[in-house]
mmCIF file of C-alpha atoms in Angstrom:
data_model
loop_
_atom_site.group_PDB
_atom_site.id
_atom_site.type_symbol
_atom_site.label_atom_id
_atom_site.label_comp_id
_atom_site.label_asym_id
_atom_site.label_seq_id
_atom_site.Cartn_x
_atom_site.Cartn_y
_atom_site.Cartn_z
ATOM 1 C CA MET A 65 60.793 -12.209 -277.692
ATOM 2 C CA PRO A 66 62.267 -8.904 -278.948
ATOM 3 C CA ASN A 67 65.203 -9.058 -281.327
ATOM 4 C CA SER A 68 67.557 -7.719 -278.647
ATOM 5 C CA ASP A 69 66.714 -10.501 -276.217
ATOM 6 C CA CYS A 70 68.171 -13.846 -277.251
ATOM 7 C CA ASP A 71 70.771 -16.146 -275.764
ATOM 8 C CA VAL A 72 72.188 -17.470 -279.018
ATOM 9 C CA LEU A 73 72.211 -16.086 -282.546
ATOM 10 C CA VAL A 74 72.543 -18.725 -285.275
ATOM 11 C CA VAL A 75 73.619 -17.370 -288.666
ATOM 12 C CA GLY A 76 72.343 -19.434 -291.591
ATOM 13 C CA ALA A 77 69.115 -21.373 -292.178
ATOM 14 C CA GLY A 78 70.298 -24.433 -294.081
ATOM 15 C CA VAL A 79 70.220 -27.886 -292.548
ATOM 16 C CA SER A 80 73.199 -27.149 -290.273
ATOM 17 C CA GLY A 81 71.788 -23.869 -288.998
ATOM 18 C CA LEU A 82 68.274 -25.187 -288.412
ATOM 19 C CA THR A 83 69.454 -28.354 -286.689
ATOM 20 C CA THR A 84 71.884 -26.477 -284.436
ATOM 21 C CA ALA A 85 69.148 -23.985 -283.555
ATOM 22 C CA ILE A 86 66.769 -26.838 -282.666
ATOM 23 C CA CYS A 87 69.336 -28.417 -280.354
ATOM 24 C CA LEU A 88 69.761 -25.112 -278.530
ATOM 25 C CA ALA A 89 66.090 -24.118 -278.419
ATOM 26 C CA GLU A 90 64.906 -27.517 -277.240
ATOM 27 C CA SER A 91 67.428 -27.340 -274.401
ATOM 28 C CA GLY A 92 65.809 -24.128 -273.178
ATOM 29 C CA ALA A 93 67.940 -21.429 -274.815
ATOM 30 C CA ARG A 94 66.345 -18.410 -276.474
ATOM 31 C CA VAL A 95 67.491 -18.688 -280.071
ATOM 32 C CA LEU A 96 67.253 -16.394 -283.071
ATOM 33 C CA ILE A 97 68.284 -17.407 -286.600
ATOM 34 C CA ARG A 98 69.391 -14.677 -288.976
ATOM 35 C CA ALA A 99 69.678 -15.804 -292.564
ATOM 36 C CA ALA A 100 70.231 -14.087 -295.897
ATOM 37 C CA THR A 101 68.098 -16.730 -297.604
ATOM 38 C CA PRO A 102 65.144 -18.739 -296.249
ATOM 39 C CA PRO A 103 65.494 -22.516 -295.782
ATOM 40 C CA GLY A 104 63.777 -23.332 -299.062
ATOM 41 C CA GLN A 105 66.350 -21.340 -301.041
ATOM 42 C CA THR A 106 69.492 -22.732 -299.410
ATOM 43 C CA THR A 107 71.916 -25.265 -300.856
ATOM 44 C CA SER A 108 70.390 -27.789 -298.444
ATOM 45 C CA SER A 109 67.079 -27.612 -300.321
ATOM 46 C CA VAL A 110 68.785 -28.794 -303.514
ATOM 47 C CA ALA A 111 70.254 -31.979 -302.030
ATOM 48 C CA GLY A 112 69.106 -35.436 -303.149
ATOM 49 C CA ALA A 113 69.525 -36.308 -300.256
ATOM 50 C CA ILE A 114 70.866 -39.613 -298.909
ATOM 51 C CA TRP A 115 72.823 -40.432 -295.769
ATOM 52 C CA GLY A 116 76.457 -41.111 -296.637
ATOM 53 C CA PRO A 117 79.717 -39.139 -296.480
ATOM 54 C CA HIS A 118 80.533 -37.273 -299.673
ATOM 55 C CA LEU A 119 83.082 -34.551 -300.421
ATOM 56 C CA VAL A 120 84.137 -34.433 -296.790
ATOM 57 C CA GLU A 121 87.251 -35.335 -294.808
ATOM 58 C CA GLU A 122 87.818 -38.953 -293.778
ATOM 59 C CA SER A 123 88.265 -38.949 -290.013
ATOM 60 C CA ALA A 124 87.067 -40.484 -286.782
ATOM 61 C CA ARG A 125 85.087 -37.378 -285.911
ATOM 62 C CA VAL A 126 83.243 -37.434 -289.247
ATOM 63 C CA ASP A 127 82.413 -41.091 -288.594
ATOM 64 C CA ARG A 128 81.087 -40.165 -285.142
ATOM 65 C CA TRP A 129 78.988 -37.253 -286.384
ATOM 66 C CA GLY A 130 77.629 -39.409 -289.182
ATOM 67 C CA GLN A 131 76.636 -42.273 -286.893
ATOM 68 C CA GLU A 132 74.851 -39.880 -284.530
ATOM 69 C CA THR A 133 72.938 -38.417 -287.454
ATOM 70 C CA LEU A 134 72.101 -41.834 -288.893
ATOM 71 C CA ALA A 135 70.465 -42.824 -285.611
ATOM 72 C CA VAL A 136 68.332 -39.658 -285.572
ATOM 73 C CA LEU A 137 67.277 -39.976 -289.213
ATOM 74 C CA ARG A 138 66.188 -43.552 -288.600
ATOM 75 C CA GLU A 139 64.022 -42.322 -285.724
ATOM 76 C CA LEU A 140 62.574 -39.535 -287.859
ATOM 77 C CA ALA A 141 61.599 -42.051 -290.544
ATOM 78 C CA ALA A 142 58.689 -42.966 -288.266
ATOM 79 C CA ASP A 143 57.318 -39.401 -288.542
ATOM 80 C CA PRO A 144 55.684 -38.715 -291.930
ATOM 81 C CA ALA A 145 56.059 -34.950 -291.389
ATOM 82 C CA ALA A 146 59.857 -35.260 -291.547
ATOM 83 C CA ALA A 147 59.852 -36.805 -295.061
ATOM 84 C CA VAL A 148 62.665 -39.236 -294.185
ATOM 85 C CA ARG A 149 62.388 -42.731 -295.655
ATOM 86 C CA THR A 150 64.720 -45.717 -295.661
ATOM 87 C CA LEU A 151 65.218 -46.810 -299.272
ATOM 88 C CA SER A 152 67.177 -49.580 -300.916
ATOM 89 C CA GLY A 153 69.381 -48.892 -303.865
ATOM 90 C CA VAL A 154 72.760 -49.273 -305.532
ATOM 91 C CA GLU A 155 75.994 -47.311 -305.609
ATOM 92 C CA GLY A 156 77.924 -48.271 -308.719
ATOM 93 C CA THR A 157 81.505 -47.796 -309.864
ATOM 94 C CA ARG A 158 82.275 -47.275 -313.520
ATOM 95 C CA GLY A 159 84.869 -49.313 -315.361
ATOM 96 C CA VAL A 160 85.495 -51.599 -318.285
ATOM 97 C CA PRO A 161 83.115 -54.560 -318.673
ATOM 98 C CA PRO A 162 83.891 -57.803 -316.830
ATOM 99 C CA GLY A 163 86.270 -59.949 -318.835
ATOM 100 C CA ALA A 164 88.217 -56.934 -320.099
ATOM 101 C CA GLY A 165 90.565 -56.613 -317.180
ATOM 102 C CA GLN A 166 88.005 -55.653 -314.518
ATOM 103 C CA PRO A 167 86.932 -58.303 -311.979
ATOM 104 C CA GLU A 168 83.225 -59.021 -311.914
ATOM 105 C CA GLY A 169 81.222 -57.865 -308.906
ATOM 106 C CA ALA A 170 82.074 -55.496 -306.101
ATOM 107 C CA PRO A 171 85.394 -55.010 -304.309
ATOM 108 C CA ALA A 172 86.331 -57.353 -301.467
ATOM 109 C CA ALA A 173 84.836 -55.137 -298.755
ATOM 110 C CA PRO A 174 82.406 -52.216 -298.781
ATOM 111 C CA PRO A 175 83.466 -48.753 -297.607
ATOM 112 C CA HIS A 176 83.539 -48.684 -293.813
ATOM 113 C CA TRP A 177 80.636 -46.223 -293.623
ATOM 114 C CA MET A 178 78.345 -48.832 -295.207
ATOM 115 C CA SER A 179 78.881 -51.209 -292.276
ATOM 116 C CA ASP A 180 75.488 -50.377 -290.707
ATOM 117 C CA LEU A 181 73.573 -50.212 -293.985
ATOM 118 C CA GLY A 182 73.413 -53.927 -294.829
ATOM 119 C CA ALA A 183 75.670 -53.564 -297.866
ATOM 120 C CA SER A 184 76.022 -56.533 -300.201
ATOM 121 C CA PRO A 185 77.811 -56.894 -303.552
ATOM 122 C CA CYS A 186 75.758 -56.097 -306.603
ATOM 123 C CA PRO A 187 76.515 -58.548 -309.436
ATOM 124 C CA ALA A 188 77.851 -56.839 -312.538
ATOM 125 C CA GLY A 189 74.972 -58.295 -314.529
ATOM 126 C CA ASP A 190 72.517 -56.287 -312.428
ATOM 127 C CA LEU A 191 74.325 -53.012 -313.026
ATOM 128 C CA PRO A 192 73.606 -50.497 -315.801
ATOM 129 C CA PRO A 193 75.901 -50.440 -318.838
ATOM 130 C CA GLY A 194 79.277 -48.888 -318.090
ATOM 131 C CA PHE A 195 79.353 -49.916 -314.420
ATOM 132 C CA ALA A 196 81.678 -52.716 -313.397
ATOM 133 C CA SER A 197 80.945 -53.099 -309.681
ATOM 134 C CA GLY A 198 78.655 -51.850 -306.989
ATOM 135 C CA TRP A 199 77.037 -52.227 -303.600
ATOM 136 C CA ARG A 200 73.381 -52.575 -302.719
ATOM 137 C CA TYR A 201 72.376 -51.104 -299.364
ATOM 138 C CA SER A 202 69.563 -49.308 -297.550
ATOM 139 C CA ALA A 203 69.912 -45.770 -296.201
ATOM 140 C CA PRO A 204 67.766 -42.820 -295.136
ATOM 141 C CA VAL A 205 66.723 -40.667 -298.078
ATOM 142 C CA VAL A 206 65.337 -37.220 -297.308
ATOM 143 C CA HIS A 207 62.982 -34.985 -299.299
ATOM 144 C CA MET A 208 64.792 -31.793 -298.404
ATOM 145 C CA PRO A 209 62.139 -29.090 -299.093
ATOM 146 C CA THR A 210 59.725 -30.910 -296.765
ATOM 147 C CA TYR A 211 62.420 -31.779 -294.229
ATOM 148 C CA LEU A 212 63.609 -28.174 -293.975
ATOM 149 C CA GLY A 213 60.010 -27.126 -293.366
ATOM 150 C CA TYR A 214 59.763 -29.749 -290.636
ATOM 151 C CA LEU A 215 62.952 -28.469 -289.000
ATOM 152 C CA LEU A 216 61.760 -24.854 -289.127
ATOM 153 C CA ALA A 217 58.396 -25.759 -287.593
ATOM 154 C CA ARG A 218 60.125 -27.747 -284.869
ATOM 155 C CA PHE A 219 62.455 -24.833 -284.140
ATOM 156 C CA GLU A 220 59.569 -22.373 -283.926
ATOM 157 C CA ALA A 221 57.593 -24.760 -281.710
ATOM 158 C CA ALA A 222 60.527 -24.633 -279.275
ATOM 159 C CA GLY A 223 60.244 -20.847 -279.128
ATOM 160 C CA GLY A 224 62.800 -19.948 -281.785
ATOM 161 C CA ARG A 225 62.521 -17.150 -284.335
ATOM 162 C CA LEU A 226 63.802 -16.741 -287.891
ATOM 163 C CA GLU A 227 64.850 -13.296 -289.109
ATOM 164 C CA ALA A 228 65.827 -12.323 -292.651
ATOM 165 C CA GLY A 229 69.043 -10.363 -292.931
ATOM 166 C CA THR A 230 72.738 -10.392 -293.693
ATOM 167 C CA VAL A 231 75.669 -10.331 -291.290
ATOM 168 C CA GLY A 232 78.842 -8.306 -291.747
ATOM 169 C CA SER A 233 80.524 -9.386 -288.514
ATOM 170 C CA LEU A 234 79.622 -12.330 -286.295
ATOM 171 C CA PRO A 235 80.524 -10.641 -282.974
ATOM 172 C CA ALA A 236 78.758 -7.414 -283.976
ATOM 173 C CA ALA A 237 75.614 -9.283 -285.026
ATOM 174 C CA GLY A 238 75.568 -11.153 -281.746
ATOM 175 C CA ALA A 239 76.064 -7.976 -279.748
ATOM 176 C CA GLU A 240 73.291 -6.276 -281.709
ATOM 177 C CA HIS A 241 70.854 -8.898 -280.453
ATOM 178 C CA GLY A 242 72.273 -9.190 -276.971
ATOM 179 C CA ALA A 243 73.348 -12.768 -277.633
ATOM 180 C CA ARG A 244 75.944 -14.442 -275.468
ATOM 181 C CA ALA A 245 76.931 -16.814 -278.288
ATOM 182 C CA VAL A 246 76.853 -16.751 -282.087
ATOM 183 C CA VAL A 247 76.949 -19.927 -284.177
ATOM 184 C CA ASN A 248 78.232 -19.581 -287.721
ATOM 185 C CA CYS A 249 76.388 -21.964 -290.063
ATOM 186 C CA THR A 250 76.840 -19.925 -293.242
ATOM 187 C CA GLY A 251 78.178 -22.664 -295.540
ATOM 188 C CA THR A 252 79.887 -21.161 -298.584
ATOM 189 C CA GLY A 253 79.083 -17.715 -297.173
ATOM 190 C CA ALA A 254 81.886 -18.221 -294.650
ATOM 191 C CA ARG A 255 84.471 -17.729 -297.388
ATOM 192 C CA GLY A 256 83.741 -14.018 -297.652
ATOM 193 C CA LEU A 257 82.295 -13.403 -294.195
ATOM 194 C CA LEU A 258 85.309 -14.426 -292.115
ATOM 195 C CA PRO A 259 87.068 -14.651 -294.616
ATOM 196 C CA ASP A 260 88.043 -18.316 -295.014
ATOM 197 C CA PRO A 261 90.046 -18.993 -298.183
ATOM 198 C CA ALA A 262 90.207 -22.721 -297.338
ATOM 199 C CA LEU A 263 86.528 -23.051 -298.239
ATOM 200 C CA LYS A 264 85.481 -23.509 -301.856
ATOM 201 C CA PRO A 265 82.193 -24.382 -303.541
ATOM 202 C CA PHE A 266 81.446 -27.568 -305.427
ATOM 203 C CA ARG A 267 78.562 -26.688 -307.694
ATOM 204 C CA GLY A 268 75.675 -29.136 -307.883
ATOM 205 C CA GLN A 269 72.881 -28.980 -310.468
ATOM 206 C CA VAL A 270 69.832 -31.252 -310.463
ATOM 207 C CA VAL A 271 66.657 -31.790 -312.428
ATOM 208 C CA ILE A 272 63.351 -32.327 -310.641
ATOM 209 C CA ALA A 273 61.049 -34.553 -312.692
ATOM 210 C CA GLU A 274 57.885 -36.583 -312.435
ATOM 211 C CA ASN A 275 58.657 -40.002 -311.008
ATOM 212 C CA PRO A 276 58.013 -42.634 -313.697
ATOM 213 C CA GLY A 277 57.687 -45.350 -311.058
ATOM 214 C CA LEU A 278 61.123 -45.515 -309.439
ATOM 215 C CA SER A 279 61.264 -46.870 -305.899
ATOM 216 C CA GLU A 280 65.042 -47.348 -305.464
ATOM 217 C CA PHE A 281 67.919 -44.918 -305.582
ATOM 218 C CA PHE A 282 70.975 -45.209 -307.800
ATOM 219 C CA ILE A 283 74.322 -43.448 -307.423
ATOM 220 C CA GLY A 284 76.947 -43.736 -310.149
ATOM 221 C CA LEU A 285 80.337 -42.597 -308.937
ATOM 222 C CA PRO A 286 82.350 -40.374 -311.289
ATOM 223 C CA ASP A 287 85.638 -41.252 -312.933
ATOM 224 C CA ASP A 288 88.073 -39.501 -315.256
ATOM 225 C CA THR A 289 85.662 -39.624 -318.186
ATOM 226 C CA SER A 290 82.194 -39.447 -316.611
ATOM 227 C CA GLU A 291 80.492 -37.225 -314.078
ATOM 228 C CA VAL A 292 78.487 -38.317 -311.070
ATOM 229 C CA VAL A 293 74.957 -39.530 -311.861
ATOM 230 C CA TYR A 294 72.163 -40.194 -309.384
ATOM 231 C CA LEU A 295 68.438 -40.802 -309.121
ATOM 232 C CA PHE A 296 66.598 -40.259 -305.827
ATOM 233 C CA PRO A 297 62.854 -41.003 -305.884
ATOM 234 C CA HIS A 298 60.586 -39.011 -303.583
ATOM 235 C CA GLY A 299 57.038 -40.208 -304.083
ATOM 236 C CA ASP A 300 55.621 -38.455 -307.155
ATOM 237 C CA THR A 301 58.917 -36.786 -308.014
ATOM 238 C CA VAL A 302 62.497 -37.825 -308.608
ATOM 239 C CA VAL A 303 65.724 -35.826 -308.176
ATOM 240 C CA LEU A 304 68.082 -36.424 -311.103
ATOM 241 C CA GLY A 305 71.730 -35.394 -310.981
ATOM 242 C CA GLY A 306 74.254 -34.295 -311.115
ATOM 243 C CA THR A 307 77.447 -32.288 -311.046
ATOM 244 C CA GLU A 308 80.283 -31.567 -308.605
ATOM 245 C CA VAL A 309 82.367 -28.812 -310.146
ATOM 246 C CA GLY A 310 84.916 -27.170 -307.859
ATOM 247 C CA ASP A 311 85.347 -23.381 -307.659
ATOM 248 C CA ASP A 312 82.187 -22.763 -309.711
ATOM 249 C CA TRP A 313 80.012 -20.060 -308.106
ATOM 250 C CA ASN A 314 77.292 -20.045 -310.778
ATOM 251 C CA THR A 315 73.920 -20.557 -309.090
ATOM 252 C CA GLU A 316 71.873 -20.464 -312.297
ATOM 253 C CA PRO A 317 70.885 -23.721 -314.055
ATOM 254 C CA VAL A 318 72.798 -24.390 -317.263
ATOM 255 C CA PRO A 319 70.494 -25.896 -319.942
ATOM 256 C CA ALA A 320 73.258 -27.971 -321.544
ATOM 257 C CA VAL A 321 74.105 -29.480 -318.149
ATOM 258 C CA ALA A 322 70.436 -30.291 -317.549
ATOM 259 C CA ASP A 323 70.293 -32.071 -320.912
ATOM 260 C CA ARG A 324 73.397 -34.080 -320.020
ATOM 261 C CA ILE A 325 71.909 -35.064 -316.651
ATOM 262 C CA LEU A 326 68.712 -36.277 -318.328
ATOM 263 C CA ARG A 327 70.713 -38.307 -320.875
ATOM 264 C CA ASP A 328 72.909 -39.874 -318.211
ATOM 265 C CA CYS A 329 69.953 -40.770 -316.011
ATOM 266 C CA ALA A 330 68.003 -42.230 -318.935
ATOM 267 C CA ALA A 331 71.007 -44.430 -319.739
ATOM 268 C CA ILE A 332 70.834 -45.725 -316.160
ATOM 269 C CA GLU A 333 67.050 -46.022 -316.009
ATOM 270 C CA PRO A 334 65.209 -46.082 -319.374
ATOM 271 C CA ARG A 335 61.916 -45.070 -317.713
ATOM 272 C CA VAL A 336 63.406 -41.603 -317.223
ATOM 273 C CA ASP A 337 63.650 -41.036 -320.980
ATOM 274 C CA GLY A 338 61.093 -38.378 -321.921
ATOM 275 C CA VAL A 339 59.921 -37.798 -318.356
ATOM 276 C CA ARG A 340 58.221 -34.467 -317.622
ATOM 277 C CA VAL A 341 60.632 -31.968 -316.072
ATOM 278 C CA LEU A 342 59.229 -29.966 -313.169
ATOM 279 C CA GLY A 343 62.181 -27.749 -312.329
ATOM 280 C CA HIS A 344 65.909 -27.130 -312.104
ATOM 281 C CA ARG A 345 67.954 -26.398 -308.991
ATOM 282 C CA VAL A 346 71.543 -25.420 -308.235
ATOM 283 C CA GLY A 347 73.404 -25.511 -304.930
ATOM 284 C CA LEU A 348 76.978 -24.825 -303.852
ATOM 285 C CA ARG A 349 78.393 -27.533 -301.575
ATOM 286 C CA PRO A 350 80.663 -25.875 -298.962
ATOM 287 C CA PHE A 351 83.832 -27.978 -299.182
ATOM 288 C CA ARG A 352 86.735 -27.508 -296.810
ATOM 289 C CA PRO A 353 89.745 -29.811 -296.226
ATOM 290 C CA GLN A 354 88.462 -30.153 -292.662
ATOM 291 C CA VAL A 355 85.006 -29.379 -291.308
ATOM 292 C CA ARG A 356 85.276 -26.312 -289.095
ATOM 293 C CA LEU A 357 83.533 -27.083 -285.823
ATOM 294 C CA GLU A 358 85.112 -25.139 -282.989
ATOM 295 C CA ALA A 359 84.689 -22.195 -280.646
ATOM 296 C CA GLU A 360 86.922 -19.176 -281.008
ATOM 297 C CA PRO A 361 88.907 -18.159 -277.926
ATOM 298 C CA PRO A 362 86.635 -16.101 -275.632
ATOM 299 C CA GLY A 363 86.915 -12.340 -276.010
ATOM 300 C CA SER A 364 85.025 -9.292 -274.850
ATOM 301 C CA GLY A 365 82.021 -9.975 -277.093
ATOM 302 C CA PRO A 366 79.777 -12.998 -277.543
ATOM 303 C CA LEU A 367 81.338 -16.448 -277.925
ATOM 304 C CA VAL A 368 81.677 -17.367 -281.607
ATOM 305 C CA VAL A 369 81.190 -21.016 -282.615
ATOM 306 C CA HIS A 370 81.765 -22.263 -286.167
ATOM 307 C CA ASN A 371 79.862 -25.143 -287.779
ATOM 308 C CA TYR A 372 80.483 -25.182 -291.530
ATOM 309 C CA GLY A 373 82.524 -26.794 -294.298
ATOM 310 C CA HIS A 374 80.561 -30.061 -294.560
ATOM 311 C CA GLY A 375 80.978 -30.398 -298.336
ATOM 312 C CA GLY A 376 78.413 -32.822 -299.716
ATOM 313 C CA ALA A 377 77.695 -34.307 -296.276
ATOM 314 C CA GLY A 378 75.623 -31.554 -294.684
ATOM 315 C CA VAL A 379 72.603 -33.770 -294.076
ATOM 316 C CA THR A 380 74.777 -36.777 -293.212
ATOM 317 C CA LEU A 381 76.580 -34.951 -290.401
ATOM 318 C CA SER A 382 73.816 -32.540 -289.418
ATOM 319 C CA TRP A 383 72.680 -33.870 -286.032
ATOM 320 C CA GLY A 384 76.110 -34.940 -284.820
ATOM 321 C CA CYS A 385 77.649 -31.567 -285.691
ATOM 322 C CA ALA A 386 74.650 -29.629 -284.394
ATOM 323 C CA ARG A 387 74.794 -31.289 -280.998
ATOM 324 C CA GLU A 388 78.501 -30.575 -280.673
ATOM 325 C CA ALA A 389 78.147 -26.962 -281.840
ATOM 326 C CA ALA A 390 75.203 -26.424 -279.497
ATOM 327 C CA GLY A 391 77.260 -27.831 -276.621
ATOM 328 C CA LEU A 392 80.054 -25.380 -277.358
ATOM 329 C CA ALA A 393 77.623 -22.450 -277.541
ATOM 330 C CA ALA A 394 75.934 -23.512 -274.302
ATOM 331 C CA GLN A 395 79.205 -22.948 -272.448
ATOM 332 C CA ALA A 396 78.576 -19.212 -272.785
ATOM 333 C CA LEU A 397 75.126 -19.490 -271.235
ATOM 334 C CA GLY A 398 76.279 -20.659 -267.798
#
């Protein structure tokens, strides 16, 4: 289809943009994605990535979006092309050792979002040094570079097109292509595009390394003295992290941070010590006090729908938010 002939223009090619575009294209709409960066260079490609809310508002709608996405990811786990697997692992909380004022084992009840993940207390004796409590559960873990490729192929199979380019104005970009609706999935880009001062980045840096034989994930929650640490195995490789630094726009890897990540991960899992490093990645999580998922009041131009501000839960909320955003955009199509 020519560039000037599309029903919906989706701006952004991360997990939110691709998933929203799929929902629209597979429902019969003619969809074009315009993106400043290709899927493999987005923040989404840097993610670990595991299902579970992180750096996002606590609300009933987030719970709903997350549950919808969990159901889809579990279905996709049956398709090797999607690179979604259900893995078991542990989320640990730091603290003083048992017997020094900290009760042994996990808290009385797991976080409510773990209710469908089979969470069970992890005895303190099974936790790495420095962790006082934790939960063992199973959740979908996604190899994001492969998954984004799967989403793009699925979008193109439904007749969609991806176009490289920037956007200065959402209504103007939609009008340029003859679109009746524009969906804004620009992540941190929304801060300057709209502008939206409520959005701020939380910088994440990871190390990609050869997998020394890990088959389970580990997430160590941060506290006042320690940063977040995580290990997500993906076959022959493992994603080691990480950081979550607010208002940091630096997208270049910092060697000292990479060294700290490797030390922290080796303290959790000794097999990581000395592992061969394959690469370094940085992404900016688009945090907002509330996810922005809404349609602007109709005007003379195309309908503008926003779907951004998912923080560290872009994958976790992707299908639930995409379906809702696509439904809003479809109202302009008649």
